Amino acid sequence: PISIKYTPESHDPHHRAPNAREVLYGTEVGTLVQLLMESDQARQGFTLANTKKLGAVHAVYSDLDLSKTGVNDIVIGREDGSLEIYDMDEQGGLQQVYSAKLSESINTLDGGCVTSLTVPEIVLHTFSGKVASYAPAGGGLLLPEGDKRLKGMVTEQEERHAAYDAQIGRLRAEIDDLRGQIDKERNKFAEKSGNNALLAVSAPFTVSDRCKLEPEEACYVLTVETAVPIFTVAIQCTIPLQLLDVQSNVAILSRSPPDEDNGSLTLATYRCQDSTSRLSIKFKVREGAQGVLQAFIIPNISPKTCVSVTHKIKPLCLHQRLPSADVDRATNELVITGTFGLMDMHGWVSALLPDVPSTPADASEAVYAFKNTLL
């Protein structure tokens, strides 16, 4: 689990567990799981599968009944920018009532009356710091209390349009003020342009990255996201990679010949055409050799800076870890004996296979199950 939400009102329309406390948690693989906890036990409820292969569940919220069905809706914010709202039907199943796609990952979710005095809405916070709200029909900006238009002098539609115009005017004034601040900073930068090294060090930016195995396609996806627009991303790897196309990418791929003398068997550059702060790089790799993948991210800001991220590619990188092994299948057994301990064996397994913790959970034994994604 990478996100969790305690919900005071349980999503249990048939009252199968009236005394249970509900916890909703999202996982790295994009599923949402209900956990019902009682005084002496905890059991799993429904599981919302990630059938569309969307991103990991970064945020969960369930304190508002936006669809007016008597049960609070479940709002999910994902790593790939997907926003989903689910309602519960009479049979206790989840049904999607709304979805949206943002250009950057969603970090947190909340709700309440923000731009309206009476209609609650969903508020989200993204990776780059943006705050956005989503309101149901009838929601949105309303005039401040005391305005004469609240007294019935105009229709509700005219009132709403006037509120939007007032809000736009305030935002434009704020933008003009920010532009003035930018001009001042540009003047400071022009005065100090003689010391580029000092300026480059003083202009860092935040990068979020993850390299994830896609079992259905037997390939990896490296995703980088920054708080500022990306200019280019350079890829260097010590083993050969087969770079694949990604439909959502707005970047031009340029491949360079390998530099075997320096151990660079894969060299490529992704240059972004449009303004984007998120880039996905899909690639296939052969098992058998370990390697190091490096990505150098250069933002579209001045002065030019660079942040590098590194990921290790394990020799058995196309093996997917499973919760448990299928004991009903016929298996072979390999027994290794010698003068070594559990930590030694755990180190060997960790060096060969992905998603293995740095230390075993149990000091006496460790059991892991993996599946080859090529089979």
PDB file of C-alpha atoms in Angstrom, residues 44-272:
ATOM      1  CA  GLN A  44     -10.611  -7.827   3.286  1.00  0.00           C
ATOM      2  CA  GLY A  45     -13.721  -6.432   1.639  1.00  0.00           C
ATOM      3  CA  PHE A  46     -14.053  -5.425  -2.015  1.00  0.00           C
ATOM      4  CA  THR A  47     -11.115  -4.944  -4.380  1.00  0.00           C
ATOM      5  CA  LEU A  48     -11.254  -2.520  -7.287  1.00  0.00           C
ATOM      6  CA  ALA A  49      -9.037  -4.023  -9.984  1.00  0.00           C
ATOM      7  CA  ASN A  50      -6.906  -1.877 -12.244  1.00  0.00           C
ATOM      8  CA  THR A  51      -8.327  -3.223 -15.511  1.00  0.00           C
ATOM      9  CA  LYS A  52      -7.281  -0.171 -17.556  1.00  0.00           C
ATOM     10  CA  LYS A  53      -3.642  -0.454 -16.412  1.00  0.00           C
ATOM     11  CA  LEU A  54      -3.595   3.036 -14.940  1.00  0.00           C
ATOM     12  CA  GLY A  55      -1.027   4.407 -12.508  1.00  0.00           C
ATOM     13  CA  ALA A  56      -0.526   3.723  -8.832  1.00  0.00           C
ATOM     14  CA  VAL A  57      -3.136   5.054  -6.380  1.00  0.00           C
ATOM     15  CA  HIS A  58      -1.501   8.081  -4.736  1.00  0.00           C
ATOM     16  CA  ALA A  59      -4.562   9.449  -2.900  1.00  0.00           C
ATOM     17  CA  VAL A  60      -7.966   8.247  -1.683  1.00  0.00           C
ATOM     18  CA  TYR A  61     -10.862  10.395  -0.421  1.00  0.00           C
ATOM     19  CA  SER A  62     -14.357   9.376   0.688  1.00  0.00           C
ATOM     20  CA  ASP A  63     -16.037  12.010   2.874  1.00  0.00           C
ATOM     21  CA  LEU A  64     -18.637  13.393   0.413  1.00  0.00           C
ATOM     22  CA  ASP A  65     -21.748  12.036  -1.280  1.00  0.00           C
ATOM     23  CA  LEU A  66     -21.389  13.904  -4.570  1.00  0.00           C
ATOM     24  CA  SER A  67     -23.780  11.635  -6.478  1.00  0.00           C
ATOM     25  CA  LYS A  68     -26.532  11.967  -3.813  1.00  0.00           C
ATOM     26  CA  THR A  69     -27.157   8.229  -3.442  1.00  0.00           C
ATOM     27  CA  GLY A  70     -26.919   8.068   0.351  1.00  0.00           C
ATOM     28  CA  VAL A  71     -23.408   6.545   0.371  1.00  0.00           C
ATOM     29  CA  ASN A  72     -20.224   8.569   0.225  1.00  0.00           C
ATOM     30  CA  ASP A  73     -18.434   8.375  -3.121  1.00  0.00           C
ATOM     31  CA  ILE A  74     -14.871   7.096  -3.401  1.00  0.00           C
ATOM     32  CA  VAL A  75     -12.431   9.446  -5.136  1.00  0.00           C
ATOM     33  CA  ILE A  76      -9.100   8.113  -6.421  1.00  0.00           C
ATOM     34  CA  GLY A  77      -6.089  10.145  -7.543  1.00  0.00           C
ATOM     35  CA  ARG A  78      -3.417   8.268  -9.478  1.00  0.00           C
ATOM     36  CA  GLU A  79       0.260   8.622 -10.248  1.00  0.00           C
ATOM     37  CA  ASP A  80      -0.412   9.105 -13.972  1.00  0.00           C
ATOM     38  CA  GLY A  81      -2.823  12.008 -13.357  1.00  0.00           C
ATOM     39  CA  SER A  82      -6.072  10.007 -13.541  1.00  0.00           C
ATOM     40  CA  LEU A  83      -8.929  11.201 -11.333  1.00  0.00           C
ATOM     41  CA  GLU A  84     -11.799   8.747 -10.767  1.00  0.00           C
ATOM     42  CA  ILE A  85     -15.015   8.941  -8.739  1.00  0.00           C
ATOM     43  CA  TYR A  86     -16.904   5.755  -7.861  1.00  0.00           C
ATOM     44  CA  ASP A  87     -20.356   5.242  -6.411  1.00  0.00           C
ATOM     45  CA  MET A  88     -21.772   2.079  -4.835  1.00  0.00           C
ATOM     46  CA  ASP A  89     -24.831   0.464  -6.414  1.00  0.00           C
ATOM     47  CA  GLU A  90     -27.621  -1.398  -4.617  1.00  0.00           C
ATOM     48  CA  GLN A  91     -25.779  -4.715  -4.906  1.00  0.00           C
ATOM     49  CA  GLY A  92     -22.687  -3.311  -3.212  1.00  0.00           C
ATOM     50  CA  GLY A  93     -20.593  -3.046  -6.371  1.00  0.00           C
ATOM     51  CA  LEU A  94     -18.542  -0.024  -7.419  1.00  0.00           C
ATOM     52  CA  GLN A  95     -19.490   1.896 -10.556  1.00  0.00           C
ATOM     53  CA  GLN A  96     -17.544   4.787 -12.053  1.00  0.00           C
ATOM     54  CA  VAL A  97     -19.530   8.021 -12.256  1.00  0.00           C
ATOM     55  CA  TYR A  98     -16.781  10.428 -13.311  1.00  0.00           C
ATOM     56  CA  SER A  99     -13.211  10.429 -14.606  1.00  0.00           C
ATOM     57  CA  ALA A 100     -10.676  13.018 -15.731  1.00  0.00           C
ATOM     58  CA  LYS A 101      -7.042  12.997 -16.813  1.00  0.00           C
ATOM     59  CA  LEU A 102      -4.489  15.574 -15.685  1.00  0.00           C
ATOM     60  CA  SER A 103      -1.062  16.141 -17.198  1.00  0.00           C
ATOM     61  CA  GLU A 104       0.759  15.414 -13.922  1.00  0.00           C
ATOM     62  CA  SER A 105       0.421  13.097 -10.955  1.00  0.00           C
ATOM     63  CA  ILE A 106      -2.092  13.733  -8.173  1.00  0.00           C
ATOM     64  CA  ASN A 107      -0.542  13.853  -4.696  1.00  0.00           C
ATOM     65  CA  THR A 108      -3.446  14.566  -2.335  1.00  0.00           C
ATOM     66  CA  LEU A 109      -7.252  14.809  -2.316  1.00  0.00           C
ATOM     67  CA  ASP A 110      -9.729  16.581  -0.064  1.00  0.00           C
ATOM     68  CA  GLY A 111     -13.219  18.027  -0.230  1.00  0.00           C
ATOM     69  CA  GLY A 112     -15.557  20.708   1.049  1.00  0.00           C
ATOM     70  CA  CYS A 113     -17.154  24.034   0.143  1.00  0.00           C
ATOM     71  CA  VAL A 114     -14.323  26.017  -1.435  1.00  0.00           C
ATOM     72  CA  THR A 115     -15.614  28.142  -4.331  1.00  0.00           C
ATOM     73  CA  SER A 116     -19.287  27.755  -3.430  1.00  0.00           C
ATOM     74  CA  LEU A 117     -21.186  28.517  -0.251  1.00  0.00           C
ATOM     75  CA  THR A 118     -23.527  25.539  -0.521  1.00  0.00           C
ATOM     76  CA  VAL A 119     -22.168  22.940  -2.987  1.00  0.00           C
ATOM     77  CA  PRO A 120     -19.191  20.774  -1.887  1.00  0.00           C
ATOM     78  CA  GLU A 121     -16.447  19.918  -4.350  1.00  0.00           C
ATOM     79  CA  ILE A 122     -13.293  17.843  -4.695  1.00  0.00           C
ATOM     80  CA  VAL A 123      -9.954  19.634  -4.269  1.00  0.00           C
ATOM     81  CA  LEU A 124      -6.697  18.072  -5.454  1.00  0.00           C
ATOM     82  CA  HIS A 125      -3.025  18.945  -5.253  1.00  0.00           C
ATOM     83  CA  THR A 126      -0.609  17.931  -8.029  1.00  0.00           C
ATOM     84  CA  PHE A 127       3.112  17.175  -8.107  1.00  0.00           C
ATOM     85  CA  SER A 128       4.127  20.629  -9.359  1.00  0.00           C
ATOM     86  CA  GLY A 129       2.075  22.386  -6.661  1.00  0.00           C
ATOM     87  CA  LYS A 130      -1.095  23.168  -8.614  1.00  0.00           C
ATOM     88  CA  VAL A 131      -4.414  23.142  -6.728  1.00  0.00           C
ATOM     89  CA  ALA A 132      -7.607  22.390  -8.674  1.00  0.00           C
ATOM     90  CA  SER A 133     -11.227  21.744  -7.723  1.00  0.00           C
ATOM     91  CA  TYR A 134     -14.001  19.718  -9.347  1.00  0.00           C
ATOM     92  CA  ALA A 135     -17.621  20.616  -8.586  1.00  0.00           C
ATOM     93  CA  PRO A 136     -20.802  18.692  -9.456  1.00  0.00           C
ATOM     94  CA  ALA A 137     -23.631  20.216 -11.457  1.00  0.00           C
ATOM     95  CA  GLY A 138     -24.827  23.359  -9.712  1.00  0.00           C
ATOM     96  CA  GLY A 139     -21.483  23.994  -8.029  1.00  0.00           C
ATOM     97  CA  GLY A 140     -18.843  26.571  -8.809  1.00  0.00           C
ATOM     98  CA  LEU A 141     -18.076  30.138  -7.896  1.00  0.00           C
ATOM     99  CA  LEU A 142     -20.755  32.206  -6.129  1.00  0.00           C
ATOM    100  CA  LEU A 143     -20.805  35.892  -5.297  1.00  0.00           C
ATOM    101  CA  PRO A 144     -19.586  37.012  -1.876  1.00  0.00           C
ATOM    102  CA  GLU A 145     -22.189  37.497   0.806  1.00  0.00           C
ATOM    103  CA  GLY A 146     -23.637  41.002   0.831  1.00  0.00           C
ATOM    104  CA  ASP A 147     -23.509  41.549  -2.936  1.00  0.00           C
ATOM    105  CA  LYS A 148     -26.766  43.027  -4.235  1.00  0.00           C
ATOM    106  CA  ARG A 149     -27.070  40.307  -6.848  1.00  0.00           C
ATOM    107  CA  LEU A 150     -27.664  37.782  -4.062  1.00  0.00           C
ATOM    108  CA  LYS A 151     -30.991  39.460  -3.318  1.00  0.00           C
ATOM    109  CA  GLY A 152     -32.818  38.184  -6.373  1.00  0.00           C
ATOM    110  CA  MET A 153     -32.124  41.123  -8.684  1.00  0.00           C
ATOM    111  CA  VAL A 154     -30.660  38.813 -11.352  1.00  0.00           C
ATOM    112  CA  THR A 155     -31.040  35.176 -12.255  1.00  0.00           C
ATOM    113  CA  GLU A 156     -28.780  32.461 -10.863  1.00  0.00           C
ATOM    114  CA  GLN A 157     -27.099  32.016 -14.271  1.00  0.00           C
ATOM    115  CA  GLU A 158     -26.318  35.741 -14.530  1.00  0.00           C
ATOM    116  CA  GLU A 159     -25.049  35.661 -10.966  1.00  0.00           C
ATOM    117  CA  ARG A 160     -22.708  32.807 -11.781  1.00  0.00           C
ATOM    118  CA  HIS A 161     -21.364  34.518 -14.899  1.00  0.00           C
ATOM    119  CA  ALA A 162     -20.729  37.692 -12.925  1.00  0.00           C
ATOM    120  CA  ALA A 163     -18.871  35.698 -10.273  1.00  0.00           C
ATOM    121  CA  TYR A 164     -16.705  34.080 -12.928  1.00  0.00           C
ATOM    122  CA  ASP A 165     -15.904  37.490 -14.437  1.00  0.00           C
ATOM    123  CA  ALA A 166     -14.936  38.860 -11.032  1.00  0.00           C
ATOM    124  CA  GLN A 167     -12.729  35.859 -10.335  1.00  0.00           C
ATOM    125  CA  ILE A 168     -11.031  36.188 -13.731  1.00  0.00           C
ATOM    126  CA  GLY A 169     -10.349  39.854 -13.029  1.00  0.00           C
ATOM    127  CA  ARG A 170      -8.709  39.007  -9.704  1.00  0.00           C
ATOM    128  CA  LEU A 171      -6.600  36.276 -11.332  1.00  0.00           C
ATOM    129  CA  ARG A 172      -5.443  38.618 -14.091  1.00  0.00           C
ATOM    130  CA  ALA A 173      -4.362  41.168 -11.510  1.00  0.00           C
ATOM    131  CA  GLU A 174      -2.461  38.451  -9.674  1.00  0.00           C
ATOM    132  CA  ILE A 175      -0.783  37.348 -12.928  1.00  0.00           C
ATOM    133  CA  ASP A 176       0.296  40.930 -13.640  1.00  0.00           C
ATOM    134  CA  ASP A 177       1.841  41.114 -10.180  1.00  0.00           C
ATOM    135  CA  LEU A 178       3.694  37.823 -10.743  1.00  0.00           C
ATOM    136  CA  ARG A 179       4.971  39.065 -14.099  1.00  0.00           C
ATOM    137  CA  GLY A 180       6.409  42.100 -12.350  1.00  0.00           C
ATOM    138  CA  GLN A 181       8.201  39.856  -9.873  1.00  0.00           C
ATOM    139  CA  ILE A 182       9.587  37.756 -12.730  1.00  0.00           C
ATOM    140  CA  ASP A 183      10.932  40.854 -14.463  1.00  0.00           C
ATOM    141  CA  LYS A 184      12.756  41.833 -11.274  1.00  0.00           C
ATOM    142  CA  GLU A 185      14.316  38.360 -10.989  1.00  0.00           C
ATOM    143  CA  ARG A 186      15.344  38.471 -14.645  1.00  0.00           C
ATOM    144  CA  ASN A 187      17.151  41.741 -14.036  1.00  0.00           C
ATOM    145  CA  LYS A 188      18.976  40.185 -11.089  1.00  0.00           C
ATOM    146  CA  PHE A 189      19.942  37.229 -13.287  1.00  0.00           C
ATOM    147  CA  ALA A 190      21.276  39.551 -16.002  1.00  0.00           C
ATOM    148  CA  GLU A 191      23.453  41.336 -13.449  1.00  0.00           C
ATOM    149  CA  LYS A 192      24.958  38.034 -12.235  1.00  0.00           C
ATOM    150  CA  SER A 193      25.314  36.369 -15.636  1.00  0.00           C
ATOM    151  CA  GLY A 194      29.101  36.456 -15.338  1.00  0.00           C
ATOM    152  CA  ASN A 195      29.093  33.583 -12.812  1.00  0.00           C
ATOM    153  CA  ASN A 196      27.130  30.864 -14.602  1.00  0.00           C
ATOM    154  CA  ALA A 197      28.417  28.046 -12.399  1.00  0.00           C
ATOM    155  CA  LEU A 198      27.066  29.692  -9.258  1.00  0.00           C
ATOM    156  CA  LEU A 199      23.734  30.389 -10.955  1.00  0.00           C
ATOM    157  CA  ALA A 200      23.340  26.809 -12.154  1.00  0.00           C
ATOM    158  CA  VAL A 201      23.895  25.427  -8.656  1.00  0.00           C
ATOM    159  CA  SER A 202      21.385  27.869  -7.198  1.00  0.00           C
ATOM    160  CA  ALA A 203      18.571  26.785  -9.546  1.00  0.00           C
ATOM    161  CA  PRO A 204      17.609  23.214  -8.549  1.00  0.00           C
ATOM    162  CA  PHE A 205      14.307  21.542  -9.445  1.00  0.00           C
ATOM    163  CA  THR A 206      12.401  18.566  -8.113  1.00  0.00           C
ATOM    164  CA  VAL A 207      12.251  15.263 -10.017  1.00  0.00           C
ATOM    165  CA  SER A 208      10.055  12.243  -9.318  1.00  0.00           C
ATOM    166  CA  ASP A 209      10.993   9.012 -11.117  1.00  0.00           C
ATOM    167  CA  ARG A 210      10.024   5.353 -11.111  1.00  0.00           C
ATOM    168  CA  CYS A 211      10.996   2.356 -13.229  1.00  0.00           C
ATOM    169  CA  LYS A 212       8.176  -0.191 -13.266  1.00  0.00           C
ATOM    170  CA  LEU A 213       7.797  -3.605 -14.872  1.00  0.00           C
ATOM    171  CA  GLU A 214       4.748  -4.044 -17.125  1.00  0.00           C
ATOM    172  CA  PRO A 215       4.096  -7.815 -16.848  1.00  0.00           C
ATOM    173  CA  GLU A 216       1.564  -8.016 -19.697  1.00  0.00           C
ATOM    174  CA  GLU A 217       4.056  -6.604 -22.212  1.00  0.00           C
ATOM    175  CA  ALA A 218       7.249  -7.943 -20.577  1.00  0.00           C
ATOM    176  CA  CYS A 219       8.809  -4.483 -20.682  1.00  0.00           C
ATOM    177  CA  TYR A 220       9.749  -1.637 -18.367  1.00  0.00           C
ATOM    178  CA  VAL A 221       8.433   1.929 -18.225  1.00  0.00           C
ATOM    179  CA  LEU A 222      10.655   4.663 -16.828  1.00  0.00           C
ATOM    180  CA  THR A 223       8.559   7.690 -15.842  1.00  0.00           C
ATOM    181  CA  VAL A 224      10.106  11.031 -14.933  1.00  0.00           C
ATOM    182  CA  GLU A 225       8.114  14.002 -13.692  1.00  0.00           C
ATOM    183  CA  THR A 226       9.369  17.452 -12.802  1.00  0.00           C
ATOM    184  CA  ALA A 227       7.920  20.578 -11.261  1.00  0.00           C
ATOM    185  CA  VAL A 228       8.950  22.576 -14.357  1.00  0.00           C
ATOM    186  CA  PRO A 229       8.606  21.860 -18.106  1.00  0.00           C
ATOM    187  CA  ILE A 230      11.093  19.331 -19.506  1.00  0.00           C
ATOM    188  CA  PHE A 231      13.433  20.343 -22.318  1.00  0.00           C
ATOM    189  CA  THR A 232      15.159  17.018 -22.955  1.00  0.00           C
ATOM    190  CA  VAL A 233      15.931  13.682 -21.305  1.00  0.00           C
ATOM    191  CA  ALA A 234      19.115  11.773 -22.171  1.00  0.00           C
ATOM    192  CA  ILE A 235      19.278   8.006 -21.605  1.00  0.00           C
ATOM    193  CA  GLN A 236      22.460   6.018 -20.967  1.00  0.00           C
ATOM    194  CA  CYS A 237      22.611   2.326 -20.069  1.00  0.00           C
ATOM    195  CA  THR A 238      25.411  -0.192 -19.670  1.00  0.00           C
ATOM    196  CA  ILE A 239      23.408  -2.950 -21.416  1.00  0.00           C
ATOM    197  CA  PRO A 240      21.450  -2.911 -24.704  1.00  0.00           C
ATOM    198  CA  LEU A 241      17.854  -1.666 -24.476  1.00  0.00           C
ATOM    199  CA  GLN A 242      15.107  -1.851 -27.080  1.00  0.00           C
ATOM    200  CA  LEU A 243      13.351   1.515 -26.850  1.00  0.00           C
ATOM    201  CA  LEU A 244       9.634   1.411 -27.673  1.00  0.00           C
ATOM    202  CA  ASP A 245       7.124   4.083 -28.670  1.00  0.00           C
ATOM    203  CA  VAL A 246       4.709   5.550 -26.118  1.00  0.00           C
ATOM    204  CA  GLN A 247       1.484   7.041 -27.495  1.00  0.00           C
ATOM    205  CA  SER A 248       1.177   9.734 -24.846  1.00  0.00           C
ATOM    206  CA  ASN A 249       4.699  11.072 -25.386  1.00  0.00           C
ATOM    207  CA  VAL A 250       5.218  14.491 -26.949  1.00  0.00           C
ATOM    208  CA  ALA A 251       8.953  13.952 -27.475  1.00  0.00           C
ATOM    209  CA  ILE A 252      11.207  13.184 -30.455  1.00  0.00           C
ATOM    210  CA  LEU A 253      13.483  10.173 -29.955  1.00  0.00           C
ATOM    211  CA  SER A 254      17.050  10.407 -31.275  1.00  0.00           C
ATOM    212  CA  ARG A 255      19.258   7.326 -31.005  1.00  0.00           C
ATOM    213  CA  SER A 256      23.054   7.475 -30.875  1.00  0.00           C
ATOM    214  CA  PRO A 257      25.508   4.658 -31.688  1.00  0.00           C
ATOM    215  CA  PRO A 258      26.804   2.666 -28.681  1.00  0.00           C
ATOM    216  CA  ASP A 259      30.054   3.731 -27.026  1.00  0.00           C
ATOM    217  CA  GLU A 260      31.465   0.348 -26.008  1.00  0.00           C
ATOM    218  CA  ASP A 261      34.808   1.778 -24.869  1.00  0.00           C
ATOM    219  CA  ASN A 262      33.038   3.747 -22.122  1.00  0.00           C
ATOM    220  CA  GLY A 263      30.495   1.005 -21.327  1.00  0.00           C
ATOM    221  CA  SER A 264      27.508   2.825 -22.846  1.00  0.00           C
ATOM    222  CA  LEU A 265      25.611   0.255 -24.919  1.00  0.00           C
ATOM    223  CA  THR A 266      22.448   2.379 -25.109  1.00  0.00           C
ATOM    224  CA  LEU A 267      22.474   6.111 -25.798  1.00  0.00           C
ATOM    225  CA  ALA A 268      19.359   8.091 -26.691  1.00  0.00           C
ATOM    226  CA  THR A 269      17.780  11.505 -26.283  1.00  0.00           C
ATOM    227  CA  TYR A 270      14.121  12.500 -25.916  1.00  0.00           C
ATOM    228  CA  ARG A 271      13.483  16.136 -26.879  1.00  0.00           C
ATOM    229  CA  CYS A 272      10.080  17.466 -25.856  1.00  0.00           C
TER     230      CYS A 272
END
